[in-house]
Amino acid sequence: AYEIDLSFMGLFREVMRSGSLYVLPVPMLAFGAATLTVSFLPRMISDALAGELCELQPIGHLSKSCEVANGQMVNYFAFSTFLASAMGFFVQPWAGRASDAHGRRPLLLLAAVLGLLKPLALFAHISGGLDIRAYYLAGVPSEALPPASLLISWMADRVRPAYRASLFGFLTAAMLVPFSTLPLLGSFMTRRASIISGVGCAIATAAYVSLVLPESLGEHERERAKAKQAAQTAKLYAPDDCGDRSSGGCGGGGGVGARGSRRGCSFRLRAAAMSLFGPMIDILSRSRLFSTLAFLAFIMAVANSGNQTVILQFFNLKFNFTPRDQSLYLLDIGGSCIVALTVLLPTLLSRLGEVGTVRASTAVLVVHMLGVTLSPSKTWVYVFGATGSLAFVALPAISALKANHAAADEQGAVQGALYASAALGSAIGPLLIGSWLFV
């Protein structure tokens, strides 16, 4: 038992007690590598695909090659996001379970190394003429294993249950700091300087994780997770009626043996599939609460993935958004979300609880998405962008509800299953929103 204090000072004391300050630089550096180039990236890609300077042409008078390039860019974004998210649906549960058994740091280091690929692809494009399409391929593995779920698991290991939702909000806010500020900074820099700085942020992320970040999971929890996972695997691969029989039965000679061999192969394939998806399915179907939270994470990922990809291109075509306009939009959303996550979230949690907070933010999400896509002018885009910040407070509350109903040796598996649901939403989000906006 412990006294719960969700005031600013109470949260600060929990941060210091749990050592959560160690983890905050990781999302800032990791997302900094990706966001420094956001302001000019769509125009740079369309210029490269078209073979001419499309950004100098007024909206409504684009050349045929620029119109084709804009369409190709939307398709490439949608396809690469779909591919990365589809991979994430498989990778995230594996990474969560692996981090339970071997610790968070090795998996976070792997995510950091994969995060180098996208900025390196951009650097190779401006330096050696690498085809810009390689940028999309380079982003697939890094986006399939983002650090978010592993960082949430790291914090869940250290933070006491009553404080998790609020401090998960602080961690999400740390992820949004580069998202909201660095695109504007990048718009004042040359493209080459922004890309090189992104490479530097990615290298710094890997160095920090390997040299500074402590392991959050104790040896006892890791050994217990290994034993639990080994028992689950052994149960899946246990021989059935057609199992290891040396004579008669399915393993005997002749046609019966051939049929038994095929059944045995089929059994092993089913067991392998269940070893990957079985724990995730077990977690997501554990209760009505878990199933509902996974569905909400899926819906929010659909909206969020569209916000990060095709909506910016939509604004570029509808309102002639310049790199500075795109940076201001991201600052508008990111800054509002930081305020919501650090100031409003603790208040909502104390008055509505985790479930009430999730309900309220889901309603706001609908208003936000309709508002930004149907806005008649740039001004209304910014208005609905800011008011939509409340939509993003649901994610920390969902993660906390999951964490508080999970054992200490399965925090990674629980967050991995949750983020696999989100990955599925991210896979189809750009396709759905792109079809709605551009058809």
Short mmCIF file of C-alpha atoms in Angstrom, two decimals:
data_model
loop_
_atom_site.label_atom_id
_atom_site.label_comp_id
_atom_site.label_asym_id
_atom_site.label_seq_id
_atom_site.Cartn_x
_atom_site.Cartn_y
_atom_site.Cartn_z
CA ALA A 1 0.00 0.00 0.00
CA TYR A 2 1.15 3.52 -0.74
CA GLU A 3 -0.31 7.00 -0.73
CA ILE A 4 -1.41 8.17 -4.19
CA ASP A 5 -0.65 11.77 -5.14
CA LEU A 6 -1.41 12.70 -8.75
CA SER A 7 -0.41 16.33 -8.30
CA PHE A 8 2.57 17.63 -10.24
CA MET A 9 4.88 17.18 -7.26
CA GLY A 10 3.52 13.71 -6.59
CA LEU A 11 4.21 12.69 -10.19
CA PHE A 12 7.65 14.27 -10.04
CA ARG A 13 8.49 12.26 -6.91
CA GLU A 14 7.37 9.06 -8.66
CA VAL A 15 9.55 9.90 -11.67
CA MET A 16 12.56 10.32 -9.40
CA ARG A 17 11.75 7.22 -7.32
CA SER A 18 11.33 5.00 -10.39
CA GLY A 19 14.28 6.39 -12.33
CA SER A 20 12.02 7.20 -15.29
CA LEU A 21 14.16 10.20 -16.20
CA TYR A 22 16.58 7.74 -17.79
CA VAL A 23 14.07 6.71 -20.44
CA LEU A 24 12.84 10.16 -21.54
CA PRO A 25 15.81 11.02 -23.82
CA VAL A 26 15.24 7.85 -25.89
CA PRO A 27 11.98 8.94 -27.59
CA MET A 28 13.25 12.49 -28.03
CA LEU A 29 16.34 11.30 -29.88
CA ALA A 30 14.63 8.48 -31.78
CA PHE A 31 11.76 10.61 -33.06
CA GLY A 32 14.09 13.53 -33.65
CA ALA A 33 15.83 11.46 -36.32
CA ALA A 34 12.55 11.14 -38.24
CA THR A 35 10.97 14.57 -37.73
CA LEU A 36 13.74 16.96 -38.74
CA THR A 37 12.97 16.31 -42.40
CA VAL A 38 9.15 16.26 -42.20
CA SER A 39 8.62 19.85 -43.33
CA PHE A 40 10.26 19.46 -46.74
CA LEU A 41 10.14 15.70 -47.31
CA PRO A 42 6.87 15.52 -49.34
CA ARG A 43 8.05 18.22 -51.75
CA MET A 44 11.54 16.74 -52.03
CA ILE A 45 10.08 13.33 -52.88
CA SER A 46 7.62 14.72 -55.43
CA ASP A 47 10.43 16.70 -57.10
CA ALA A 48 12.59 13.56 -57.27
CA LEU A 49 9.76 11.45 -58.70
CA ALA A 50 8.73 14.09 -61.24
CA GLY A 51 12.24 15.08 -62.27
CA GLU A 52 11.38 18.78 -61.92
CA LEU A 53 10.67 21.42 -59.25
CA CYS A 54 7.00 20.88 -58.51
CA GLU A 55 7.08 23.14 -55.45
CA LEU A 56 7.53 26.20 -57.70
CA GLN A 57 4.32 25.47 -59.59
CA PRO A 58 1.03 26.94 -58.29
CA ILE A 59 -1.73 24.60 -57.15
CA GLY A 60 -4.16 23.97 -59.99
CA HIS A 61 -1.48 24.50 -62.62
CA LEU A 62 0.81 21.57 -61.93
CA SER A 63 2.50 19.88 -64.84
CA LYS A 64 1.39 16.38 -65.75
CA SER A 65 4.58 14.86 -64.33
CA CYS A 66 4.06 16.64 -61.00
CA GLU A 67 0.45 15.47 -60.77
CA VAL A 68 1.59 11.91 -61.43
CA ALA A 69 4.40 12.28 -58.88
CA ASN A 70 1.98 13.46 -56.18
CA GLY A 71 -0.21 10.44 -56.80
CA GLN A 72 2.79 8.11 -56.74
CA MET A 73 4.00 9.61 -53.47
CA VAL A 74 0.65 9.02 -51.77
CA ASN A 75 0.64 5.43 -53.04
CA TYR A 76 4.24 4.83 -51.91
CA PHE A 77 3.49 6.25 -48.46
CA ALA A 78 0.37 4.13 -48.14
CA PHE A 79 2.02 0.94 -49.39
CA SER A 80 5.19 1.28 -47.28
CA THR A 81 3.13 2.10 -44.19
CA PHE A 82 0.92 -0.90 -44.89
CA LEU A 83 3.93 -3.18 -45.33
CA ALA A 84 5.68 -1.88 -42.18
CA SER A 85 2.53 -2.12 -40.09
CA ALA A 86 1.76 -5.60 -41.39
CA MET A 87 5.27 -6.64 -40.38
CA GLY A 88 4.73 -4.89 -37.05
CA PHE A 89 1.68 -7.06 -36.45
CA PHE A 90 4.06 -10.05 -36.37
CA VAL A 91 7.15 -8.35 -34.92
CA GLN A 92 5.63 -6.45 -31.99
CA PRO A 93 4.30 -9.50 -30.10
CA TRP A 94 7.62 -11.28 -30.65
CA ALA A 95 9.58 -8.25 -29.43
CA GLY A 96 7.39 -7.89 -26.35
CA ARG A 97 7.84 -11.53 -25.35
CA ALA A 98 11.56 -11.40 -26.13
CA SER A 99 11.97 -8.32 -23.94
CA ASP A 100 10.19 -10.13 -21.07
CA ALA A 101 12.69 -12.99 -21.34
CA HIS A 102 15.91 -11.10 -22.18
CA GLY A 103 15.35 -7.55 -20.95
CA ARG A 104 14.20 -4.30 -22.56
CA ARG A 105 17.61 -2.89 -23.50
CA PRO A 106 18.57 -5.45 -26.19
CA LEU A 107 15.28 -4.92 -28.03
CA LEU A 108 15.47 -1.14 -27.64
CA LEU A 109 18.99 -1.24 -29.08
CA LEU A 110 17.74 -3.26 -32.06
CA ALA A 111 14.97 -0.68 -32.62
CA ALA A 112 17.53 2.13 -32.43
CA VAL A 113 19.80 0.49 -35.00
CA LEU A 114 16.87 -0.05 -37.37
CA GLY A 115 15.99 3.62 -36.89
CA LEU A 116 19.23 4.53 -38.66
CA LEU A 117 18.05 3.15 -41.99
CA LYS A 118 15.66 5.93 -43.04
CA PRO A 119 17.97 8.90 -42.39
CA LEU A 120 20.85 7.00 -44.01
CA ALA A 121 18.69 6.39 -47.10
CA LEU A 122 17.95 10.14 -47.35
CA PHE A 123 21.64 10.95 -46.92
CA ALA A 124 22.55 8.49 -49.66
CA HIS A 125 19.91 10.07 -51.92
CA ILE A 126 21.28 13.61 -51.62
CA SER A 127 24.91 12.46 -51.66
CA GLY A 128 25.08 9.63 -54.15
CA GLY A 129 21.85 9.79 -56.07
CA LEU A 130 20.20 6.77 -54.43
CA ASP A 131 16.69 6.38 -55.82
CA ILE A 132 14.24 8.09 -53.46
CA ARG A 133 12.05 4.97 -53.50
CA ALA A 134 14.72 3.32 -51.35
CA TYR A 135 13.63 5.65 -48.55
CA TYR A 136 10.29 3.84 -48.34
CA LEU A 137 11.94 0.42 -48.24
CA ALA A 138 14.41 1.57 -45.58
CA GLY A 139 11.54 2.68 -43.38
CA VAL A 140 9.79 -0.67 -43.32
CA PRO A 141 11.92 -2.49 -40.68
CA SER A 142 12.25 0.56 -38.41
CA GLU A 143 8.52 1.27 -38.51
CA ALA A 144 7.77 -2.41 -37.93
CA LEU A 145 9.68 -2.23 -34.62
CA PRO A 146 9.23 1.28 -33.20
CA PRO A 147 10.49 1.82 -29.63
CA ALA A 148 7.13 2.96 -28.22
CA SER A 149 5.82 -0.34 -26.81
CA LEU A 150 9.24 -1.25 -25.41
CA LEU A 151 9.52 2.14 -23.71
CA ILE A 152 6.05 1.71 -22.18
CA SER A 153 7.10 -1.74 -20.93
CA TRP A 154 10.33 -0.28 -19.49
CA MET A 155 8.32 2.30 -17.54
CA ALA A 156 5.71 -0.25 -16.44
CA ASP A 157 8.54 -2.25 -14.82
CA ARG A 158 9.55 0.73 -12.68
CA VAL A 159 6.39 2.78 -12.04
CA ARG A 160 3.73 1.84 -9.48
CA PRO A 161 0.27 1.04 -10.94
CA ALA A 162 -1.59 4.15 -9.74
CA TYR A 163 0.92 6.42 -11.48
CA ARG A 164 1.28 4.55 -14.76
CA ALA A 165 -1.38 6.31 -16.83
CA SER A 166 -0.10 9.79 -15.92
CA LEU A 167 3.56 8.91 -16.46
CA PHE A 168 2.80 7.04 -19.67
CA GLY A 169 1.30 10.37 -20.71
CA PHE A 170 4.58 12.10 -19.87
CA LEU A 171 6.44 9.52 -21.95
CA THR A 172 4.06 10.07 -24.88
CA ALA A 173 4.59 13.82 -24.50
CA ALA A 174 8.35 13.24 -24.72
CA MET A 175 7.73 11.45 -28.03
CA LEU A 176 5.76 14.47 -29.24
CA VAL A 177 8.39 17.08 -28.35
CA PRO A 178 10.47 16.40 -31.49
CA PHE A 179 7.30 15.83 -33.53
CA SER A 180 6.03 19.33 -32.68
CA THR A 181 9.25 21.36 -32.61
CA LEU A 182 11.85 19.85 -34.91
CA PRO A 183 9.92 20.14 -38.21
CA LEU A 184 9.83 23.90 -37.70
CA LEU A 185 13.55 23.90 -36.88
CA GLY A 186 14.22 21.78 -39.96
CA SER A 187 12.35 24.27 -42.15
CA PHE A 188 14.96 26.91 -41.26
CA MET A 189 17.85 24.57 -42.08
CA THR A 190 19.15 23.44 -45.43
CA ARG A 191 17.91 20.04 -46.52
CA ARG A 192 21.38 18.58 -46.26
CA ALA A 193 21.88 19.92 -42.73
CA SER A 194 18.50 18.54 -41.62
CA ILE A 195 19.24 15.10 -43.04
CA ILE A 196 22.72 14.96 -41.48
CA SER A 197 21.25 16.05 -38.14
CA GLY A 198 18.69 13.24 -38.44
CA VAL A 199 21.49 10.72 -38.93
CA GLY A 200 23.20 12.15 -35.85
CA CYS A 201 20.04 11.77 -33.75
CA ALA A 202 19.69 8.13 -34.82
CA ILE A 203 23.32 7.37 -33.90
CA ALA A 204 22.91 9.17 -30.57
CA THR A 205 19.82 7.04 -29.80
CA ALA A 206 21.73 3.79 -30.25
CA ALA A 207 24.67 5.10 -28.21
CA TYR A 208 22.44 6.24 -25.34
CA VAL A 209 20.54 2.94 -25.14
CA SER A 210 23.74 0.86 -25.18
CA LEU A 211 25.81 3.03 -22.80
CA VAL A 212 23.46 4.93 -20.47
CA LEU A 213 19.98 3.43 -20.22
CA PRO A 214 19.74 0.92 -17.33
CA GLU A 215 17.85 -2.36 -17.60
CA SER A 216 14.41 -2.11 -16.01
CA LEU A 217 13.62 -5.80 -15.65
CA GLY A 218 15.16 -7.81 -12.85
CA GLU A 219 16.84 -11.17 -13.32
CA HIS A 220 14.10 -12.94 -11.37
CA GLU A 221 11.34 -11.60 -13.67
CA ARG A 222 13.33 -12.52 -16.77
CA GLU A 223 13.93 -16.08 -15.58
CA ARG A 224 10.27 -16.45 -14.68
CA ALA A 225 9.25 -15.18 -18.13
CA LYS A 226 11.65 -17.63 -19.80
CA ALA A 227 10.20 -20.52 -17.81
CA LYS A 228 6.62 -19.50 -18.61
CA GLN A 229 7.35 -19.12 -22.31
CA ALA A 230 9.23 -22.43 -22.42
CA ALA A 231 6.25 -24.18 -20.82
CA GLN A 232 3.87 -22.60 -23.35
CA THR A 233 6.08 -23.70 -26.25
CA ALA A 234 6.46 -27.22 -24.89
CA LYS A 235 2.70 -27.53 -24.56
CA LEU A 236 2.20 -26.41 -28.15
CA TYR A 237 4.73 -28.88 -29.52
CA ALA A 238 3.67 -31.79 -27.31
CA PRO A 239 2.99 -34.90 -29.48
CA ASP A 240 -0.65 -35.64 -30.24
CA ASP A 241 -2.18 -39.01 -31.13
CA CYS A 242 -0.05 -39.05 -34.26
CA GLY A 243 3.04 -38.15 -32.30
CA ASP A 244 6.29 -39.96 -31.78
CA ARG A 245 5.12 -43.50 -32.34
CA SER A 246 7.73 -45.71 -33.84
CA SER A 247 5.28 -48.37 -34.97
CA GLY A 248 1.63 -48.57 -35.87
CA GLY A 249 -0.53 -45.47 -35.62
CA CYS A 250 0.25 -42.52 -37.79
CA GLY A 251 3.97 -42.98 -37.85
CA GLY A 252 3.91 -46.53 -39.15
CA GLY A 253 4.72 -47.73 -42.61
CA GLY A 254 2.93 -47.49 -45.91
CA GLY A 255 0.16 -45.09 -46.71
CA VAL A 256 -0.79 -44.66 -43.07
CA GLY A 257 2.72 -43.46 -42.33
CA ALA A 258 2.59 -41.00 -45.22
CA ARG A 259 -0.69 -39.63 -43.95
CA GLY A 260 0.76 -39.44 -40.47
CA SER A 261 3.80 -37.61 -41.78
CA ARG A 262 1.58 -35.04 -43.47
CA ARG A 263 -0.50 -34.67 -40.33
CA GLY A 264 2.66 -34.31 -38.28
CA CYS A 265 3.96 -31.58 -40.57
CA SER A 266 0.61 -29.81 -40.41
CA PHE A 267 0.67 -30.11 -36.62
CA ARG A 268 4.13 -28.55 -36.42
CA LEU A 269 3.05 -25.66 -38.64
CA ARG A 270 0.00 -25.03 -36.47
CA ALA A 271 2.14 -25.20 -33.37
CA ALA A 272 4.64 -22.73 -34.84
CA ALA A 273 1.83 -20.32 -35.73
CA MET A 274 0.29 -20.63 -32.28
CA SER A 275 3.65 -20.06 -30.60
CA LEU A 276 3.71 -16.67 -32.34
CA PHE A 277 0.03 -15.67 -32.15
CA GLY A 278 -1.26 -17.83 -29.31
CA PRO A 279 0.02 -15.62 -26.47
CA MET A 280 -1.22 -12.48 -28.26
CA ILE A 281 -4.67 -13.97 -28.86
CA ASP A 282 -4.78 -15.15 -25.24
CA ILE A 283 -3.96 -11.65 -23.99
CA LEU A 284 -6.38 -9.80 -26.28
CA SER A 285 -9.23 -12.21 -25.51
CA ARG A 286 -8.48 -12.44 -21.80
CA SER A 287 -11.44 -10.24 -20.91
CA ARG A 288 -13.96 -7.90 -22.49
CA LEU A 289 -11.89 -5.00 -21.22
CA PHE A 290 -8.76 -6.19 -23.05
CA SER A 291 -10.68 -6.82 -26.29
CA THR A 292 -12.30 -3.37 -26.16
CA LEU A 293 -9.00 -1.64 -25.46
CA ALA A 294 -7.35 -3.43 -28.37
CA PHE A 295 -10.18 -2.33 -30.69
CA LEU A 296 -9.85 1.29 -29.55
CA ALA A 297 -6.08 1.17 -30.08
CA PHE A 298 -6.78 -0.09 -33.61
CA ILE A 299 -9.20 2.78 -34.38
CA MET A 300 -6.85 5.42 -33.03
CA ALA A 301 -3.96 4.01 -35.01
CA VAL A 302 -6.05 4.29 -38.19
CA ALA A 303 -6.56 8.00 -37.53
CA ASN A 304 -3.03 8.69 -36.33
CA SER A 305 -1.33 6.96 -39.26
CA GLY A 306 -3.34 9.06 -41.67
CA ASN A 307 -2.39 12.21 -39.75
CA GLN A 308 1.29 11.41 -40.16
CA THR A 309 1.20 10.53 -43.85
CA VAL A 310 -1.50 11.36 -46.38
CA ILE A 311 -3.20 14.28 -44.59
CA LEU A 312 -0.10 16.46 -44.97
CA GLN A 313 -0.10 15.76 -48.69
CA PHE A 314 -3.84 16.54 -48.78
CA PHE A 315 -3.16 19.93 -47.18
CA ASN A 316 -0.40 20.53 -49.69
CA LEU A 317 -2.83 20.04 -52.58
CA LYS A 318 -5.91 21.70 -51.06
CA PHE A 319 -4.38 24.73 -49.34
CA ASN A 320 -0.94 24.91 -51.00
CA PHE A 321 0.73 24.17 -47.67
CA THR A 322 4.35 25.29 -47.68
CA PRO A 323 7.01 23.51 -45.58
CA ARG A 324 6.51 26.26 -42.98
CA ASP A 325 2.72 25.65 -42.95
CA GLN A 326 3.24 21.93 -42.44
CA SER A 327 5.67 22.65 -39.60
CA LEU A 328 3.15 24.97 -37.94
CA TYR A 329 0.42 22.33 -38.23
CA LEU A 330 2.64 19.73 -36.58
CA LEU A 331 3.61 22.27 -33.90
CA ASP A 332 -0.09 23.00 -33.38
CA ILE A 333 -0.99 19.33 -32.89
CA GLY A 334 2.17 18.36 -31.02
CA GLY A 335 2.17 21.35 -28.68
CA SER A 336 -1.51 20.91 -27.84
CA CYS A 337 -0.99 17.20 -27.21
CA ILE A 338 1.96 17.88 -24.89
CA VAL A 339 -0.23 20.21 -22.83
CA ALA A 340 -3.07 17.67 -22.82
CA LEU A 341 -0.80 14.79 -21.80
CA THR A 342 1.10 16.62 -19.07
CA VAL A 343 -1.57 18.97 -17.66
CA LEU A 344 -5.06 17.71 -18.61
CA LEU A 345 -4.46 13.94 -18.43
CA PRO A 346 -3.79 13.79 -14.64
CA THR A 347 -6.95 15.88 -14.07
CA LEU A 348 -9.06 13.65 -16.32
CA LEU A 349 -7.72 10.53 -14.65
CA SER A 350 -8.49 11.81 -11.16
CA ARG A 351 -12.07 12.77 -12.14
CA LEU A 352 -13.08 10.25 -14.80
CA GLY A 353 -10.66 7.38 -14.24
CA GLU A 354 -8.92 5.48 -17.03
CA VAL A 355 -12.12 4.16 -18.64
CA GLY A 356 -13.85 7.55 -18.64
CA THR A 357 -10.77 9.20 -20.08
CA VAL A 358 -10.68 6.69 -22.93
CA ARG A 359 -14.36 7.31 -23.72
CA ALA A 360 -14.00 11.10 -23.75
CA SER A 361 -10.91 11.08 -25.94
CA THR A 362 -12.50 8.68 -28.43
CA ALA A 363 -15.40 11.12 -28.94
CA VAL A 364 -12.97 13.99 -29.48
CA LEU A 365 -11.05 11.92 -32.04
CA VAL A 366 -14.12 11.76 -34.31
CA VAL A 367 -14.54 15.56 -34.17
CA HIS A 368 -10.82 16.07 -34.82
CA MET A 369 -10.66 13.87 -37.93
CA LEU A 370 -13.83 15.30 -39.48
CA GLY A 371 -12.74 18.83 -38.67
CA VAL A 372 -9.24 18.74 -40.17
CA THR A 373 -10.37 16.99 -43.35
CA LEU A 374 -13.45 19.19 -43.98
CA SER A 375 -11.88 22.50 -42.94
CA PRO A 376 -12.62 25.33 -45.39
CA SER A 377 -9.35 27.18 -44.72
CA LYS A 378 -5.92 26.91 -43.11
CA THR A 379 -7.20 28.67 -39.98
CA TRP A 380 -9.78 25.96 -39.33
CA VAL A 381 -7.15 23.27 -39.89
CA TYR A 382 -5.17 24.72 -36.99
CA VAL A 383 -8.30 25.08 -34.81
CA PHE A 384 -9.38 21.47 -35.23
CA GLY A 385 -5.77 20.31 -34.94
CA ALA A 386 -5.47 21.91 -31.50
CA THR A 387 -8.84 20.73 -30.19
CA GLY A 388 -8.01 17.20 -31.31
CA SER A 389 -5.20 17.01 -28.78
CA LEU A 390 -7.58 15.45 -26.25
CA ALA A 391 -7.97 12.49 -28.59
CA PHE A 392 -4.42 11.36 -27.86
CA VAL A 393 -4.75 11.09 -24.08
CA ALA A 394 -6.48 7.74 -24.58
CA LEU A 395 -3.31 5.89 -25.54
CA PRO A 396 -1.54 6.26 -22.15
CA ALA A 397 -4.78 5.34 -20.36
CA ILE A 398 -5.23 2.24 -22.54
CA SER A 399 -1.62 1.15 -21.95
CA ALA A 400 -2.00 1.69 -18.20
CA LEU A 401 -5.23 -0.30 -18.03
CA LYS A 402 -3.48 -3.17 -19.79
CA ALA A 403 -0.36 -2.92 -17.62
CA ASN A 404 -2.32 -2.81 -14.38
CA HIS A 405 -4.12 -6.04 -15.28
CA ALA A 406 -0.95 -7.94 -16.25
CA ALA A 407 1.71 -9.78 -14.27
CA ALA A 408 5.23 -8.37 -13.88
CA ASP A 409 6.72 -11.06 -16.14
CA GLU A 410 4.37 -10.35 -19.08
CA GLN A 411 4.39 -6.56 -19.38
CA GLY A 412 6.26 -6.75 -22.68
CA ALA A 413 3.90 -9.38 -24.08
CA VAL A 414 0.85 -7.32 -23.07
CA GLN A 415 2.14 -4.09 -24.61
CA GLY A 416 3.34 -6.01 -27.67
CA ALA A 417 -0.14 -7.45 -28.21
CA LEU A 418 -1.71 -4.01 -27.77
CA TYR A 419 0.69 -2.39 -30.22
CA ALA A 420 0.13 -5.24 -32.67
CA SER A 421 -3.52 -4.17 -32.75
CA ALA A 422 -2.35 -0.62 -33.36
CA ALA A 423 -0.02 -1.84 -36.11
CA LEU A 424 -2.96 -3.42 -37.86
CA GLY A 425 -4.75 -0.05 -37.74
CA SER A 426 -1.65 1.72 -39.02
CA ALA A 427 -1.49 -0.74 -41.91
CA ILE A 428 -4.87 0.19 -43.32
CA GLY A 429 -5.13 3.79 -42.02
CA PRO A 430 -3.35 5.54 -44.91
CA LEU A 431 -5.22 3.40 -47.45
CA LEU A 432 -8.61 4.21 -45.92
CA ILE A 433 -7.95 7.90 -45.31
CA GLY A 434 -6.15 8.31 -48.63
CA SER A 435 -9.12 6.77 -50.46
CA TRP A 436 -11.50 9.10 -48.62
CA LEU A 437 -9.47 12.25 -49.28
CA PHE A 438 -8.25 11.73 -52.83
CA VAL A 439 -11.09 9.88 -54.55
#
